[in-house]
Coordinates of C-alpha atoms in Angstrom, one line a residue:
X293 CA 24.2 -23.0 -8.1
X294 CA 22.2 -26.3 -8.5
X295 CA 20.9 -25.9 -4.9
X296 CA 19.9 -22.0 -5.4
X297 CA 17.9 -22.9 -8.2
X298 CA 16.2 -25.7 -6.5
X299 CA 15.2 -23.2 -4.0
X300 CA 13.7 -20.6 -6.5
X301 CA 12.2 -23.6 -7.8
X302 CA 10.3 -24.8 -4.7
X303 CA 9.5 -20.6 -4.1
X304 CA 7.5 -20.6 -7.5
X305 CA 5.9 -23.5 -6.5
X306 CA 4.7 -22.0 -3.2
X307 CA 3.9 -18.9 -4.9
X308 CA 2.0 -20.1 -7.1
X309 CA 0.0 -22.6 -4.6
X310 CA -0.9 -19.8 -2.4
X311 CA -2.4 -17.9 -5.3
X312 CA -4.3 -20.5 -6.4
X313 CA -5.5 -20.9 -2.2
X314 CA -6.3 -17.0 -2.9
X315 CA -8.7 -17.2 -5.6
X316 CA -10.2 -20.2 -4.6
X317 CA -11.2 -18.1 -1.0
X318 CA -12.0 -15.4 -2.9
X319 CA -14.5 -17.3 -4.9
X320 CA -16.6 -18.4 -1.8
X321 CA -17.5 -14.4 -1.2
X322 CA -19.1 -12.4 -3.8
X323 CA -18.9 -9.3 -2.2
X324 CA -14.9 -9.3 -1.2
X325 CA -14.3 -10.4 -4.8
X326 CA -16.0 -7.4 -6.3
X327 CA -14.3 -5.4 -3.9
X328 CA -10.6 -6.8 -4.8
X329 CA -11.7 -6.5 -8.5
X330 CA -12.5 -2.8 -7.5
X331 CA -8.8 -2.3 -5.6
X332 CA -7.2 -3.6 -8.8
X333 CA -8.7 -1.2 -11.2
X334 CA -6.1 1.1 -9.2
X335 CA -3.3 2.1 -10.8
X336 CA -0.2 -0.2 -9.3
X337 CA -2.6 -2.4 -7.2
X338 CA -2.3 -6.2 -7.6
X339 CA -4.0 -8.9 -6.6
X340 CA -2.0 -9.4 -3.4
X341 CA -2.0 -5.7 -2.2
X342 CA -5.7 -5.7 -2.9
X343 CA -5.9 -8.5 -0.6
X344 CA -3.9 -7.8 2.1
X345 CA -5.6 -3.9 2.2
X346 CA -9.0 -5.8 2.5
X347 CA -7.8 -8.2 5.1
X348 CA -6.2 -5.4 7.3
X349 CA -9.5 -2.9 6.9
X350 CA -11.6 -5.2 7.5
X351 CA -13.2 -5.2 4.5
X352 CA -13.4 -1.3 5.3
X353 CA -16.2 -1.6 7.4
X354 CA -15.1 1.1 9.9
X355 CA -13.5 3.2 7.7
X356 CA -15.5 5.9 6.4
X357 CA -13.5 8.2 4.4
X358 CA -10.1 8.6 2.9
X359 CA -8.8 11.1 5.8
X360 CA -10.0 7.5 8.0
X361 CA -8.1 5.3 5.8
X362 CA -5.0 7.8 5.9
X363 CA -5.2 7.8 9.5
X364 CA -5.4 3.8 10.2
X365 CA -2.7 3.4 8.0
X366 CA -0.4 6.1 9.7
X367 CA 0.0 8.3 6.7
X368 CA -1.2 11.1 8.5
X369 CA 0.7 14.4 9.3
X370 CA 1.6 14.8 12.6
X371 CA 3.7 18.2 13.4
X372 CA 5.8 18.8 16.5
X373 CA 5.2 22.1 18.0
X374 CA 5.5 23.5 21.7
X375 CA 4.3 27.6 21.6
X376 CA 6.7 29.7 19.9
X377 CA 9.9 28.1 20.6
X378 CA 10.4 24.9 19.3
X379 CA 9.1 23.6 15.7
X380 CA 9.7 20.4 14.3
X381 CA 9.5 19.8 10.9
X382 CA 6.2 17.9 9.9
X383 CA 6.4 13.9 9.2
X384 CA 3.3 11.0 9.1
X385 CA 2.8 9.8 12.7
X386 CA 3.3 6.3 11.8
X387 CA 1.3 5.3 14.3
X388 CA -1.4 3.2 12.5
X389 CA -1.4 -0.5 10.8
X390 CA 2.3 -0.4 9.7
X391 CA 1.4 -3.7 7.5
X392 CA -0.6 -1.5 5.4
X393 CA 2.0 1.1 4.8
X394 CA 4.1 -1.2 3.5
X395 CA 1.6 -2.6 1.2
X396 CA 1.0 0.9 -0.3
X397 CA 4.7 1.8 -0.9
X398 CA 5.5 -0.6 -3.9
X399 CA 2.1 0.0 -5.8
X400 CA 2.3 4.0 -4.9
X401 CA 5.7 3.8 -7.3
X402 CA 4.4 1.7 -9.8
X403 CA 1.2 4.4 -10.1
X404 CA 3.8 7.5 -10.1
X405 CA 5.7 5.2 -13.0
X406 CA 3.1 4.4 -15.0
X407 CA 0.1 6.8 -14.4
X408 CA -0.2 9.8 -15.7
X409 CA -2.4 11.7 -12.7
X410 CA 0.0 10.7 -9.9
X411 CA 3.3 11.2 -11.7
X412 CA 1.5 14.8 -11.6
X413 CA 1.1 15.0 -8.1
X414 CA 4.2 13.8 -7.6
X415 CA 6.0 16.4 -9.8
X416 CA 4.2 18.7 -8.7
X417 CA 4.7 17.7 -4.6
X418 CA 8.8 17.2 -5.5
X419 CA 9.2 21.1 -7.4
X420 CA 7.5 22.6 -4.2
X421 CA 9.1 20.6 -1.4
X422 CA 12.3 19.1 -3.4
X423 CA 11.6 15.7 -1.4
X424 CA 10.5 12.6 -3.4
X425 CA 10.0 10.6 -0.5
X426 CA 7.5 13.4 0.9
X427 CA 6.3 12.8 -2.8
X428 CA 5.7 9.2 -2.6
X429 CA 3.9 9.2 0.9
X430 CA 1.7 11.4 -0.3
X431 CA 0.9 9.5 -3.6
X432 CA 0.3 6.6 -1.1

């Protein structure tokens, strides 16, 4: 037990150095800070998943809308159809940055949780289709 704690100890401590690294970088640019501080008004979104959605867009500096954004990130519906014969049911290609999918999942709960606008969607996506992972994907 002594040795586990020690261990969460020395985590914290990392944890909180690499915060602290963190805001000290995002004090040298003006412009990414007011664009984290924008990301965190976001229902869900943290410092750290305002960061690392930054770092992986590039600052979004290619991406010029949200259907952009849903595509780089592989949230994007793909459906599998060949004529008449054979339909697949639709799913998201998966086929874009896979770092920032993960980064959306936790926050995308935390906003159905705690925000009133996407627990709507989210109702509303889960009494039509009766899949709350559908649900969440699209609230991410």
């Amino acid at each position: 037990m002594e040795r586990i704690k020690k261990r969460i100890a020395f985590v914290d401590n990392q944890l909180k150095e690499i915060r602290t690294e963190l805001t000290g970088l995002l004090n040298q640019d003006a412009e990414i800070k007011q664009l984290i501080k924008q990301l965190c008004t976001l229902p869900g979104v943290g410092l750290l998943t305002a960061i690392t959605v930054v770092a992986e867009t590039n600052g979004f500096e290619l991406i010029r809308n949200k259907r952009q954004l849903a595509s780089y990130a592989g949230l994007d519906v793909r459906e599998k159809q060949s004529g008449t014969s054979v339909k697949g049911k639709p799913t998201i290609s998966k086929k874009g940055n896979r770092f920032l999918r993960k980064a959306m999942h936790l926050p995308a709960l935390a906003a159905i949780r705690c925000d009133e606008r996407f627990k709507a969607v989210f109702d509303r996506l889960v009494a039509r289709h009766g899949i709350k992972m559908k649900a969440v994907v699209a609230v991410q």
